mmCIF file as Biopython writes it, N, C-alpha, C and O atoms, coordinates in Angstrom:
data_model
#
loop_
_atom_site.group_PDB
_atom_site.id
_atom_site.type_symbol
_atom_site.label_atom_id
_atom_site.label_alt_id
_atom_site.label_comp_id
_atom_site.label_asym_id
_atom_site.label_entity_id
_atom_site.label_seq_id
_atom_site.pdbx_PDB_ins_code
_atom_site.Cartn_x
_atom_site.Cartn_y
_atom_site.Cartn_z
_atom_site.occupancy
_atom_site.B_iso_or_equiv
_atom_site.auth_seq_id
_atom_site.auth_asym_id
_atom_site.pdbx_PDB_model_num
ATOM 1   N N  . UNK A ? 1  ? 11.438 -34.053 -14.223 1.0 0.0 1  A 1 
ATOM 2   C CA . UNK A ? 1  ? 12.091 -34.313 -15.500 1.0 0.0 1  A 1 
ATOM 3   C C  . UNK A ? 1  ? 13.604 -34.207 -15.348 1.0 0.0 1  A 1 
ATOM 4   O O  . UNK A ? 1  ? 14.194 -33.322 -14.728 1.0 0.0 1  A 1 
ATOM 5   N N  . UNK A ? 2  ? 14.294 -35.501 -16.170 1.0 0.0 2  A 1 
ATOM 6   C CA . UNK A ? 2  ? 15.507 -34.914 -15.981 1.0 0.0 2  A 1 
ATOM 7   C C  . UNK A ? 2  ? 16.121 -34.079 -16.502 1.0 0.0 2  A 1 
ATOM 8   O O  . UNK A ? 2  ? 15.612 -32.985 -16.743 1.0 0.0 2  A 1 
ATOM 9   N N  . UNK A ? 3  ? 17.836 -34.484 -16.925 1.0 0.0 3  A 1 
ATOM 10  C CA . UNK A ? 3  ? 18.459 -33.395 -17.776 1.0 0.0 3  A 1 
ATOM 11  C C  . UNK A ? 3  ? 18.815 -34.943 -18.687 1.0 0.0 3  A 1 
ATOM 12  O O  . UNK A ? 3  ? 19.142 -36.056 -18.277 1.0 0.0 3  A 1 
ATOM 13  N N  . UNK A ? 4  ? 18.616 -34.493 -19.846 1.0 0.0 4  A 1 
ATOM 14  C CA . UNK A ? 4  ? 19.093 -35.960 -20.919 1.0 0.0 4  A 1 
ATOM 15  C C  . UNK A ? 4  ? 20.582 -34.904 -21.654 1.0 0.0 4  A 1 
ATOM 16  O O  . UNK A ? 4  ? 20.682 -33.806 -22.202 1.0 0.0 4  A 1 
ATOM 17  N N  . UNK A ? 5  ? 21.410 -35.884 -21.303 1.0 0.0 5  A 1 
ATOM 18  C CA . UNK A ? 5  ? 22.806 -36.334 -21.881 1.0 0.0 5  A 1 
ATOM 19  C C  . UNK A ? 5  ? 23.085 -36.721 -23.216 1.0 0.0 5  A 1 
ATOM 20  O O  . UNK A ? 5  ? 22.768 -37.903 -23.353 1.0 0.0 5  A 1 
ATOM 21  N N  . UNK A ? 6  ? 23.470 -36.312 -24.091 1.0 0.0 6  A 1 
ATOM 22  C CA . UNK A ? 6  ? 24.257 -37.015 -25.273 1.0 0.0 6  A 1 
ATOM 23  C C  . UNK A ? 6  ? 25.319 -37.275 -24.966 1.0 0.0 6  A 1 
ATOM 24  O O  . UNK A ? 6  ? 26.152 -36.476 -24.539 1.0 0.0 6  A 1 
ATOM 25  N N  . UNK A ? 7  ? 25.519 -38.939 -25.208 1.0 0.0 7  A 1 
ATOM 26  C CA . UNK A ? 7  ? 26.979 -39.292 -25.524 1.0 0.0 7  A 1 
ATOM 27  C C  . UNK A ? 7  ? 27.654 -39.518 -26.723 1.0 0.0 7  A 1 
ATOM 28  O O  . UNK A ? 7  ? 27.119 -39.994 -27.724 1.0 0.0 7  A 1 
ATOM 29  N N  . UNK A ? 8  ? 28.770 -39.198 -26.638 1.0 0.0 8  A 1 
ATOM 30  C CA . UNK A ? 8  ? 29.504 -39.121 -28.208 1.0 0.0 8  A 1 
ATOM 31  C C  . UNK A ? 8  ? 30.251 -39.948 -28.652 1.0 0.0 8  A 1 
ATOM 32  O O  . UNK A ? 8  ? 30.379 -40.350 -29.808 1.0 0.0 8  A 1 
ATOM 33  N N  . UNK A ? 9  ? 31.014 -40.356 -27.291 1.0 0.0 9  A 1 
ATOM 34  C CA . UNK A ? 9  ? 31.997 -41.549 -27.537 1.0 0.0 9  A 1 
ATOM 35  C C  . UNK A ? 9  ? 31.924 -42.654 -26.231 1.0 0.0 9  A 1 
ATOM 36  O O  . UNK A ? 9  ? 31.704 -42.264 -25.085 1.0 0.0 9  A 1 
ATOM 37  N N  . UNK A ? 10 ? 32.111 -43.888 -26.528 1.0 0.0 10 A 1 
ATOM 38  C CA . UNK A ? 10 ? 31.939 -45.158 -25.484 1.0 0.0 10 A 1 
ATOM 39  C C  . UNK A ? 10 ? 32.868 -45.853 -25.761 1.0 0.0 10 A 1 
ATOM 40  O O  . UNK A ? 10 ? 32.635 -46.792 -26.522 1.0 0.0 10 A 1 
ATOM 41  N N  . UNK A ? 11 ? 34.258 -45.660 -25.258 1.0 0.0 11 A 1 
ATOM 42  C CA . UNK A ? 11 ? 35.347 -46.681 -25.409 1.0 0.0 11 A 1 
ATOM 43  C C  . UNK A ? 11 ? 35.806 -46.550 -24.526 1.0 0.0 11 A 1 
ATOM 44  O O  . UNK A ? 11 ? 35.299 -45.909 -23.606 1.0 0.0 11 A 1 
ATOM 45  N N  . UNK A ? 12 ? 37.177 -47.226 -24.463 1.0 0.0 12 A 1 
ATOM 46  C CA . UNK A ? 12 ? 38.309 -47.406 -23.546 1.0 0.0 12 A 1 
ATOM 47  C C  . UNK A ? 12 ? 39.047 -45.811 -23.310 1.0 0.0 12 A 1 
ATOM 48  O O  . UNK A ? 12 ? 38.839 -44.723 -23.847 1.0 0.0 12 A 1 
ATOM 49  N N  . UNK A ? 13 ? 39.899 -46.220 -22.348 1.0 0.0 13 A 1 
ATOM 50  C CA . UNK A ? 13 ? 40.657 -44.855 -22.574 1.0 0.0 13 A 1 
ATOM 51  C C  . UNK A ? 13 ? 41.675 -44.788 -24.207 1.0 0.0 13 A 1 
ATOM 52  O O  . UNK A ? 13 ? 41.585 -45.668 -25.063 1.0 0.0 13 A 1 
ATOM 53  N N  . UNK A ? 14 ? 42.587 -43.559 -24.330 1.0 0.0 14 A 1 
ATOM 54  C CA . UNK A ? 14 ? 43.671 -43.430 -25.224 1.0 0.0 14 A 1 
ATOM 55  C C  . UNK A ? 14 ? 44.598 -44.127 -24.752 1.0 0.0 14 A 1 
ATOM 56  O O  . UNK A ? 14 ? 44.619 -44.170 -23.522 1.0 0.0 14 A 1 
ATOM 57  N N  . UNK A ? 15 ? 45.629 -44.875 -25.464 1.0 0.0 15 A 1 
ATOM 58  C CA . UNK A ? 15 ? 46.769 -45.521 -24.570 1.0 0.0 15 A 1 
ATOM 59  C C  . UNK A ? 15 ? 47.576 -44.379 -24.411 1.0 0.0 15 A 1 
ATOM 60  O O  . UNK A ? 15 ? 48.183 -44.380 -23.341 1.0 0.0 15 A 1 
ATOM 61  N N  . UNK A ? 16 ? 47.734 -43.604 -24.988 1.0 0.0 16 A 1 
ATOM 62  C CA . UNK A ? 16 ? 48.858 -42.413 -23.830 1.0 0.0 16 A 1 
ATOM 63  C C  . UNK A ? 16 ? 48.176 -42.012 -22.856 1.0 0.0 16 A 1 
ATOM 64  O O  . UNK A ? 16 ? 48.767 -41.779 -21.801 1.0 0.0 16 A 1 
ATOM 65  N N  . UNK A ? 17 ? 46.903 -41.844 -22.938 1.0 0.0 17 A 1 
ATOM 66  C CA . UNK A ? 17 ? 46.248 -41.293 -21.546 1.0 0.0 17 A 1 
ATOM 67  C C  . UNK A ? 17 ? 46.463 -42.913 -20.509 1.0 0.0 17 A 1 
ATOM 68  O O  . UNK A ? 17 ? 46.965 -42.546 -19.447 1.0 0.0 17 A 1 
ATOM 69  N N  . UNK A ? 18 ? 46.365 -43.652 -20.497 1.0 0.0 18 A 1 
ATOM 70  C CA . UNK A ? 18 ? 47.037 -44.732 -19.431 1.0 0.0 18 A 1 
ATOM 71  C C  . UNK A ? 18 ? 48.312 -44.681 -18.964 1.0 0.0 18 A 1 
ATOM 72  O O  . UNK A ? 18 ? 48.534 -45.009 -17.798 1.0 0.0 18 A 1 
ATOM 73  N N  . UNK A ? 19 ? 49.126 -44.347 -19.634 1.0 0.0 19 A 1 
ATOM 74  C CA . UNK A ? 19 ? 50.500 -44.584 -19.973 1.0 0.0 19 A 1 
ATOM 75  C C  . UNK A ? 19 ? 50.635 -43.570 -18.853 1.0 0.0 19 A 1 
ATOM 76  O O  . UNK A ? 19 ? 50.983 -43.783 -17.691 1.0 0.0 19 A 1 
ATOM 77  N N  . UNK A ? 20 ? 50.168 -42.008 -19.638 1.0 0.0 20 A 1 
ATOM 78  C CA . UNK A ? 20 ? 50.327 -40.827 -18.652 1.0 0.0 20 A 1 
ATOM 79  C C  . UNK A ? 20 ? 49.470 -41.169 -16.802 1.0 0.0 20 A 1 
ATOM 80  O O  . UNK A ? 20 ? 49.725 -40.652 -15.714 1.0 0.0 20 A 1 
ATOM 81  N N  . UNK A ? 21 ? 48.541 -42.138 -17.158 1.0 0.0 21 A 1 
ATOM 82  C CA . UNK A ? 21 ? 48.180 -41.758 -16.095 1.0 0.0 21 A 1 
ATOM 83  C C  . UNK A ? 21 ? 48.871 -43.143 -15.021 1.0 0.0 21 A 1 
ATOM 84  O O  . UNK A ? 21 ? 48.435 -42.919 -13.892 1.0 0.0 21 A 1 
ATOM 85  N N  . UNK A ? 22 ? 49.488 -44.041 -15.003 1.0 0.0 22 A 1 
ATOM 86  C CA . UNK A ? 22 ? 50.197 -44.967 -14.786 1.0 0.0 22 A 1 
ATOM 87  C C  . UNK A ? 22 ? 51.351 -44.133 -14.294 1.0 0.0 22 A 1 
ATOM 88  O O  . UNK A ? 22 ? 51.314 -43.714 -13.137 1.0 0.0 22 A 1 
ATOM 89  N N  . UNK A ? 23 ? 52.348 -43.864 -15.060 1.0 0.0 23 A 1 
ATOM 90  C CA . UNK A ? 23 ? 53.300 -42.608 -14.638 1.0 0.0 23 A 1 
ATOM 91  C C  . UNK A ? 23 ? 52.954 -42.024 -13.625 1.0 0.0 23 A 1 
ATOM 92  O O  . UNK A ? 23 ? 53.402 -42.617 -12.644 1.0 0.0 23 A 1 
ATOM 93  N N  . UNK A ? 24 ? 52.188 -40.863 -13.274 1.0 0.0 24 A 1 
ATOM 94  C CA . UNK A ? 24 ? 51.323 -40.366 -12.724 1.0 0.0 24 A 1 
ATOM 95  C C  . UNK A ? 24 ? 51.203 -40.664 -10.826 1.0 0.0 24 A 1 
ATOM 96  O O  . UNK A ? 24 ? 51.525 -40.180 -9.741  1.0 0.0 24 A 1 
ATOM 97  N N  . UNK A ? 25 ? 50.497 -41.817 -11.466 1.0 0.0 25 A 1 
ATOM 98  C CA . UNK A ? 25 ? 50.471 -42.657 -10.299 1.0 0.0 25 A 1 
ATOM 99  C C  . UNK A ? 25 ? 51.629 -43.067 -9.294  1.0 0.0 25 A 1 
ATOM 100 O O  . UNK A ? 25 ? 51.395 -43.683 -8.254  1.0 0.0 25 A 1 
ATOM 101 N N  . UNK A ? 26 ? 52.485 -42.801 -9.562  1.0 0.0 26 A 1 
ATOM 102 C CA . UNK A ? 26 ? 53.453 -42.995 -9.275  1.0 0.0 26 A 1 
ATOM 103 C C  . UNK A ? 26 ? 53.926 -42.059 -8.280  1.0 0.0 26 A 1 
ATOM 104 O O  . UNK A ? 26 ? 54.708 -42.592 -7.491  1.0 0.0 26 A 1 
ATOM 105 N N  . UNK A ? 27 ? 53.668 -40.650 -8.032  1.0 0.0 27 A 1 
ATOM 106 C CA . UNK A ? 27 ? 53.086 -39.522 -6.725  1.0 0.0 27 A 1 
ATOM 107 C C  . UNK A ? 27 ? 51.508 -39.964 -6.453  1.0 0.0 27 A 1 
ATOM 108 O O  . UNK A ? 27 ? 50.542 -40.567 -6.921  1.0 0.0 27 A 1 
ATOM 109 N N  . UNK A ? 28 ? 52.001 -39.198 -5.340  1.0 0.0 28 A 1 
ATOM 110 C CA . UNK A ? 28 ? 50.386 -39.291 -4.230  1.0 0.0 28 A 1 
ATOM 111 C C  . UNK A ? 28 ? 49.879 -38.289 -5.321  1.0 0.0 28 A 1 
ATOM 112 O O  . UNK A ? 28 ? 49.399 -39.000 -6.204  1.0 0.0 28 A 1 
ATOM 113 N N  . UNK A ? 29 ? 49.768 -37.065 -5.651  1.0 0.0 29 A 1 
ATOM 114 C CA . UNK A ? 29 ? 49.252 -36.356 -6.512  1.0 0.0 29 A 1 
ATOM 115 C C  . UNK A ? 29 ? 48.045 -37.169 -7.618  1.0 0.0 29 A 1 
ATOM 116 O O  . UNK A ? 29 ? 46.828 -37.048 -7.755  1.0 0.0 29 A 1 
ATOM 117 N N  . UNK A ? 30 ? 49.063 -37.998 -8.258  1.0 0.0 30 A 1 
ATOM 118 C CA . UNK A ? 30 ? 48.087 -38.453 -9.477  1.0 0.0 30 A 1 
ATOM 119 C C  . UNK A ? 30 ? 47.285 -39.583 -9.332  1.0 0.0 30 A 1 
ATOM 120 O O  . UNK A ? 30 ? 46.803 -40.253 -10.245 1.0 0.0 30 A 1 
ATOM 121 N N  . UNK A ? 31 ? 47.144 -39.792 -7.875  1.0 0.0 31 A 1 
ATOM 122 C CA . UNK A ? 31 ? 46.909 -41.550 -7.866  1.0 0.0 31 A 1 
ATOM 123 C C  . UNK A ? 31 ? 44.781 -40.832 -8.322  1.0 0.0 31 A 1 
ATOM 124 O O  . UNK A ? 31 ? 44.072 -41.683 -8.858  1.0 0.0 31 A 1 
ATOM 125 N N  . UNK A ? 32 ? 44.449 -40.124 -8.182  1.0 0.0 32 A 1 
ATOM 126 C CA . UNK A ? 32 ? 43.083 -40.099 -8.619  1.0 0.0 32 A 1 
ATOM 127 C C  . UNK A ? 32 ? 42.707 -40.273 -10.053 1.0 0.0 32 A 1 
ATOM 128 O O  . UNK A ? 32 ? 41.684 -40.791 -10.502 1.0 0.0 32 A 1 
ATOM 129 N N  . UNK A ? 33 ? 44.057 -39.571 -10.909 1.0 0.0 33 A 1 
ATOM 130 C CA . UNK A ? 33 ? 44.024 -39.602 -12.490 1.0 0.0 33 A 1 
ATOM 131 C C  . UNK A ? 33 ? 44.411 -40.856 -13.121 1.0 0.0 33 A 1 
ATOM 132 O O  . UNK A ? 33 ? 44.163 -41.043 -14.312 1.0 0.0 33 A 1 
ATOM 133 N N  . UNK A ? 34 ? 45.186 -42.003 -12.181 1.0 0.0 34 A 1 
ATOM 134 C CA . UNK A ? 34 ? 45.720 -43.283 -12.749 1.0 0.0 34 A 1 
ATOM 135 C C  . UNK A ? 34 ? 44.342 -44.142 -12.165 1.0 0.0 34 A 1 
ATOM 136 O O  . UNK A ? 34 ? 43.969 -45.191 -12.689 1.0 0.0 34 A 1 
ATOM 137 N N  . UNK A ? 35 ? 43.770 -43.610 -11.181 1.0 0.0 35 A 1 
ATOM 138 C CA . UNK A ? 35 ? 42.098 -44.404 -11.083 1.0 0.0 35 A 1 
ATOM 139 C C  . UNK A ? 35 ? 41.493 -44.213 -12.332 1.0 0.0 35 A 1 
ATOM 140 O O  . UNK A ? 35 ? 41.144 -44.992 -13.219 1.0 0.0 35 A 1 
ATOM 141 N N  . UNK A ? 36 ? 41.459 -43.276 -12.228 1.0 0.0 36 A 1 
ATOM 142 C CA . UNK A ? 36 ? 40.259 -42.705 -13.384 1.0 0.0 36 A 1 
ATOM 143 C C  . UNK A ? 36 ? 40.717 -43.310 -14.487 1.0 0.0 36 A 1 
ATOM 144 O O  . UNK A ? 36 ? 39.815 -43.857 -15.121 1.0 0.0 36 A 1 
ATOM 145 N N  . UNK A ? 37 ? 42.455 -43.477 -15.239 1.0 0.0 37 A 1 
ATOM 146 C CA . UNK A ? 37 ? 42.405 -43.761 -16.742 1.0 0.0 37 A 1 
ATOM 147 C C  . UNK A ? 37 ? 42.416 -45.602 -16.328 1.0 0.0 37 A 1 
ATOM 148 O O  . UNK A ? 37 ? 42.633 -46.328 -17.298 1.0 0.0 37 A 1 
ATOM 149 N N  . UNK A ? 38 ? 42.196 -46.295 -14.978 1.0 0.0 38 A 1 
ATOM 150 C CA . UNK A ? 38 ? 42.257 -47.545 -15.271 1.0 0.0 38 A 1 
ATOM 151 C C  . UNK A ? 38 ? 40.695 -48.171 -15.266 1.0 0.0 38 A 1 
ATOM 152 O O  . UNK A ? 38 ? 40.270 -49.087 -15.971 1.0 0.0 38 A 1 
ATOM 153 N N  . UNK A ? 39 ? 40.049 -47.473 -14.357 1.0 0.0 39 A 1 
ATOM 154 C CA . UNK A ? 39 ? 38.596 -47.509 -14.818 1.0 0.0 39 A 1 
ATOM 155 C C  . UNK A ? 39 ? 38.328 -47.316 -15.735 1.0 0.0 39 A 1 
ATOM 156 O O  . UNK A ? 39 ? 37.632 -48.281 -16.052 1.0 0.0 39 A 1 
ATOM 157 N N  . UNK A ? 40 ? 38.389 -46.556 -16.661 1.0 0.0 40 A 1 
ATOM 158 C CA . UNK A ? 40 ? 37.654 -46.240 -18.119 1.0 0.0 40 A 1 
ATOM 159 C C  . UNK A ? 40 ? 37.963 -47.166 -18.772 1.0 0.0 40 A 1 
ATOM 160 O O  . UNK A ? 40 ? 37.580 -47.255 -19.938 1.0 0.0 40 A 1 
#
């Protein structure tokens, strides 16, 4: 059996969370967090 999940929300990212994570991206540091907000 598995483990069942509720989801709450199914959208895009926030546009400041892109924004921030675009910025971000911009060091080696954030390049995982500017993946993550361009995937979503």
């Amino acid at each position: 059996m598995g483990i069942r999940e509720e989801t709450f929300y199914e959208g895009g990212p926030h546009v400041g969370d892109l924004i921030i994570g675009i910025l971000l991206g911009l060091t080696i540091i954030g390049l995982p967090v500017t993946v993550g907000a361009i995937v979503r």
